[in-house]
mmCIF file of C-alpha atoms in Angstrom:
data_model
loop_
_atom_site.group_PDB
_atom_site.id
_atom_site.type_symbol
_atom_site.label_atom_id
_atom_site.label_comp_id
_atom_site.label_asym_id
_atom_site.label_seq_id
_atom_site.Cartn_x
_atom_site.Cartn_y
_atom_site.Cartn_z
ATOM 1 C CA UNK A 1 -174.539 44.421 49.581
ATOM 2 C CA UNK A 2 -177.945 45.434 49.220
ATOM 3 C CA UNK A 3 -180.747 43.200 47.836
ATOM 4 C CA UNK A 4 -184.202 44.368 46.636
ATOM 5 C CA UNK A 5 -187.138 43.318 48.635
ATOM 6 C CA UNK A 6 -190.093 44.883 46.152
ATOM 7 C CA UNK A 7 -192.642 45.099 43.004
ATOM 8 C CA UNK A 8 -189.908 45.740 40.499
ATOM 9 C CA UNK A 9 -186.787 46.785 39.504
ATOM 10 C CA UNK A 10 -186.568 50.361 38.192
ATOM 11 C CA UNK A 11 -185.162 51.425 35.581
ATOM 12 C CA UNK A 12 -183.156 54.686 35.793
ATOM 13 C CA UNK A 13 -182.186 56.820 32.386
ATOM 14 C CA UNK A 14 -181.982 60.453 34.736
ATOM 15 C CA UNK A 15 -182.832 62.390 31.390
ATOM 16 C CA UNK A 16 -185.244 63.342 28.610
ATOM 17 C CA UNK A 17 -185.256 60.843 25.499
ATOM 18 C CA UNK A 18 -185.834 63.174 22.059
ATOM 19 C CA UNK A 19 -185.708 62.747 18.654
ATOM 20 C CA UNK A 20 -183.274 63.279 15.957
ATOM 21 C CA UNK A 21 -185.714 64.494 13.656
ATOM 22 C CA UNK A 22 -186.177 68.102 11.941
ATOM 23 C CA UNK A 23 -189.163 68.352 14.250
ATOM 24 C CA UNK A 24 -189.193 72.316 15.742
ATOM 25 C CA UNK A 25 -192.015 71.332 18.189
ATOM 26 C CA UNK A 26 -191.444 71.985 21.662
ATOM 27 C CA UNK A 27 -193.929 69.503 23.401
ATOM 28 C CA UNK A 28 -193.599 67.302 26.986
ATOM 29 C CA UNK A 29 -194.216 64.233 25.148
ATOM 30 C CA UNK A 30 -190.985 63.546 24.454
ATOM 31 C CA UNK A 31 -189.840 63.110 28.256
ATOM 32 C CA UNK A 32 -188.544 59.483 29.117
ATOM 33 C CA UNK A 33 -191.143 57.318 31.692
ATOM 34 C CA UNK A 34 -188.605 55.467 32.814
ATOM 35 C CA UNK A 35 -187.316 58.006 35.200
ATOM 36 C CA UNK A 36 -187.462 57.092 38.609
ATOM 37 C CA UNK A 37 -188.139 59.297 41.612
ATOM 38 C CA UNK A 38 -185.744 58.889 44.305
ATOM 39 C CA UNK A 39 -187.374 59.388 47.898
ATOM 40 C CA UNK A 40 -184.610 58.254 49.690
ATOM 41 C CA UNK A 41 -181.242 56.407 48.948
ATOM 42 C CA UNK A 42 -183.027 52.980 49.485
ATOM 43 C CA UNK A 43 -186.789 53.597 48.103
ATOM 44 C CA UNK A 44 -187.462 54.479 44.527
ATOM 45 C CA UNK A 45 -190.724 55.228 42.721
ATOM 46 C CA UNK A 46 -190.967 54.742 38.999
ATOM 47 C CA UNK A 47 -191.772 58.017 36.469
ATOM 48 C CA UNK A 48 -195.856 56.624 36.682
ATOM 49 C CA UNK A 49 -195.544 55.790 40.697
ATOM 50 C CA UNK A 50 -196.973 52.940 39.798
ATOM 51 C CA UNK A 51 -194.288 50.648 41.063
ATOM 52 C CA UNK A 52 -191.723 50.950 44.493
ATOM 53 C CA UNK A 53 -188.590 49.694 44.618
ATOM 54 C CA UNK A 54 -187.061 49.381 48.169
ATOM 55 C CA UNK A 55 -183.860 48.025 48.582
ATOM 56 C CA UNK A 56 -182.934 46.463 52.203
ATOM 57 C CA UNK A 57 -179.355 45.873 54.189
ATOM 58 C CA UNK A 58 -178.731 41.981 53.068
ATOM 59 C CA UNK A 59 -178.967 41.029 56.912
ATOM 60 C CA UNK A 60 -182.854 42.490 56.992
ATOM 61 C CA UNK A 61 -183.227 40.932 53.410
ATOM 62 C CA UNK A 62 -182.244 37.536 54.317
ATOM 63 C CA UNK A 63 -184.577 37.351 57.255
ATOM 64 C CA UNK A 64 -187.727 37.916 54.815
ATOM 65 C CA UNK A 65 -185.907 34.819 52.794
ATOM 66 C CA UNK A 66 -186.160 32.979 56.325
ATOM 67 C CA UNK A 67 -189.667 33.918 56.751
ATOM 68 C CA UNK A 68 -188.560 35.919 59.765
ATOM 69 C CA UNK A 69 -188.814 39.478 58.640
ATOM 70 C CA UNK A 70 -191.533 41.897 59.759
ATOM 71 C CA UNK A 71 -193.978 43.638 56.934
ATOM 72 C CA UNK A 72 -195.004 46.183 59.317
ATOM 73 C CA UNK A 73 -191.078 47.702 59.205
ATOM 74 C CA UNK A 74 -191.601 47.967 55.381
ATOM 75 C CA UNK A 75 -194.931 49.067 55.553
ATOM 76 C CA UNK A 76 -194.331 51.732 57.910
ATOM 77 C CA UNK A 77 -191.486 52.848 55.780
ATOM 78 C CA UNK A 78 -193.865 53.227 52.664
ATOM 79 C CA UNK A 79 -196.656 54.982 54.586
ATOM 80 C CA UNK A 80 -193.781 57.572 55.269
ATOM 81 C CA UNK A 81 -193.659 58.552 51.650
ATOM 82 C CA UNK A 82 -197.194 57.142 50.356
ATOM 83 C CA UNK A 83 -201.305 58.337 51.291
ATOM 84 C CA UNK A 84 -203.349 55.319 52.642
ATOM 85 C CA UNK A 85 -205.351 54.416 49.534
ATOM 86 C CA UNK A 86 -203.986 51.200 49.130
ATOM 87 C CA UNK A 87 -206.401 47.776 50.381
ATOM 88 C CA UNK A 88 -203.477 45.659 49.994
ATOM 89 C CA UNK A 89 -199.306 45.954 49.524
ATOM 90 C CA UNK A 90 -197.388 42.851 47.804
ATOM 91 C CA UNK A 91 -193.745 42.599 48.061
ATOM 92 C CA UNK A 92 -191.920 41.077 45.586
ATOM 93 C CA UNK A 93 -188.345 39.242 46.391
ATOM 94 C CA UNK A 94 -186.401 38.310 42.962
ATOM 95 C CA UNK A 95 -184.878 35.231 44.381
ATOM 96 C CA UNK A 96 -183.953 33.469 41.324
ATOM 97 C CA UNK A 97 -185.060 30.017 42.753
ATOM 98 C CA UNK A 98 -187.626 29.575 45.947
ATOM 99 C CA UNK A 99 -186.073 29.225 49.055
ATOM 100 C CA UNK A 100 -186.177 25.593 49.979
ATOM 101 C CA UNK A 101 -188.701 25.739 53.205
ATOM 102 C CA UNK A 102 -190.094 28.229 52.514
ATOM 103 C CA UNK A 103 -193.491 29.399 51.446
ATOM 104 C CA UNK A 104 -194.852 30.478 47.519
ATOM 105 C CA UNK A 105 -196.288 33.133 49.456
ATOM 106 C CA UNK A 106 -197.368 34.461 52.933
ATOM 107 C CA UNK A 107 -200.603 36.829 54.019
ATOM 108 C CA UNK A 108 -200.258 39.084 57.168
ATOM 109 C CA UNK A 109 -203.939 40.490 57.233
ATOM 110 C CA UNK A 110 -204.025 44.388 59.258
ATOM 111 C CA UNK A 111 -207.775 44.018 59.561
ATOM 112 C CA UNK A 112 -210.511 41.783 59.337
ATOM 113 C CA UNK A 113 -214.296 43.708 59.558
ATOM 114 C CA UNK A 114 -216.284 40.532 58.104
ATOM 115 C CA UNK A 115 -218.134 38.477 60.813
ATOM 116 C CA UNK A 116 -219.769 35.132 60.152
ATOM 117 C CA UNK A 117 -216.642 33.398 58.805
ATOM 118 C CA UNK A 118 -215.514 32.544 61.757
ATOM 119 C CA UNK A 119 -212.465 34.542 62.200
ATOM 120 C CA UNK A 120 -212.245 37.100 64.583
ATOM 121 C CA UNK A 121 -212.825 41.107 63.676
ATOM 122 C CA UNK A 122 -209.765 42.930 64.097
ATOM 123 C CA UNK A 123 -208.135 46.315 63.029
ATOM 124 C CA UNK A 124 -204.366 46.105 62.909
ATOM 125 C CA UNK A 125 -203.875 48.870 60.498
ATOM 126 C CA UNK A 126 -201.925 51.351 62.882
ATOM 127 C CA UNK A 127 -199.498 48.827 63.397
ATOM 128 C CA UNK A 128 -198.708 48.692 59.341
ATOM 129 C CA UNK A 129 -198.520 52.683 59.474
ATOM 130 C CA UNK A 130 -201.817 52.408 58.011
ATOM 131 C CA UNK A 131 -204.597 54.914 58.690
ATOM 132 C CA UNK A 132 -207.806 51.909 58.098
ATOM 133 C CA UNK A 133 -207.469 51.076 54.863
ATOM 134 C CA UNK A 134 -204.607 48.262 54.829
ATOM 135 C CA UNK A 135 -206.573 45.210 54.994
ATOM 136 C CA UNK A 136 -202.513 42.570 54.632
ATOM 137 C CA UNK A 137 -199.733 42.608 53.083
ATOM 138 C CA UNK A 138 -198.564 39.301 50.662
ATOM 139 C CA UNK A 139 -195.077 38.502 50.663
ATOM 140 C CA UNK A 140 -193.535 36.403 48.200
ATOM 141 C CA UNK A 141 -189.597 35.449 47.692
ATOM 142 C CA UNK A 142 -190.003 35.378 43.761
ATOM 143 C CA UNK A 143 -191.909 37.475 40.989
ATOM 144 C CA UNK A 144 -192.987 35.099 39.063
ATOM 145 C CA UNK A 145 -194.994 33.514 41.370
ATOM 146 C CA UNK A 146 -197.678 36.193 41.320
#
């Protein structure tokens, strides 16, 4: 079985939603958002592409749930299908309770370009899939924690 590892689950309708009405008006408006775009069998963009759903094996998902999974395989996977004009990805798990032991949330920073706070300047972004822009990735196993 498959378990969702993202933003939110999409909702898919796979046609138009019309009216009943005497209306003889042929305009777009009446096309259903709530289609989803399917860019492969296990990653799924809603109708505004505002939201990605990507659905992992439940071996790979449990290891995120153990805090042993690695972003960079999702991230990669999403910079397949995606441009790089995003500063930072969240992942969403919908765990219905935390996972005792482990974290509300965890930051893997791809870059760090500010000097002066004492961390080091680094530029991890390749290894995400990203071209520069990806400065982390948040993880958490439960939505409502954002």
């Amino acid at each position: 079985m498959e378990e969702p590892i993202a933003q939110e689950e999409v909702e898919v309708d796979g046609g138009d939603t019309t009216t009943d009405d005497d209306d003889d008006d042929d305009d777009d408006d009446d096309v259903d958002d709530t289609e989803a775009i399917f860019l492969t069998d296990n990653l799924i963009v809603d109708a505004s592409k505002a939201f990605v759903n990507y659905t992992l094996p439940a071996v790979d998902y449990q290891k995120y749930i153990n805090e042993e999974g690695d972003v960079r395989d999702i991230t990669k996977e999403i910079y397949n299908h995606f441009n790089d004009d995003y500063d930072l990805i969240v992942i969403l798990a919908v765990e219905t309770v935390k996972p005792e032991g482990t974290a509300y949330g965890i930051t893997t920073p791809a870059k760090n370009s500010i000097q002066g706070l004492g961390g080091s300047v680094f530029d991890a972004t390749s290894s995400f899939g990203s071209d520069g822009r990806l400065n982390g990735v948040v993880f958490m196993p439960r939505t409502e924690f954002v």
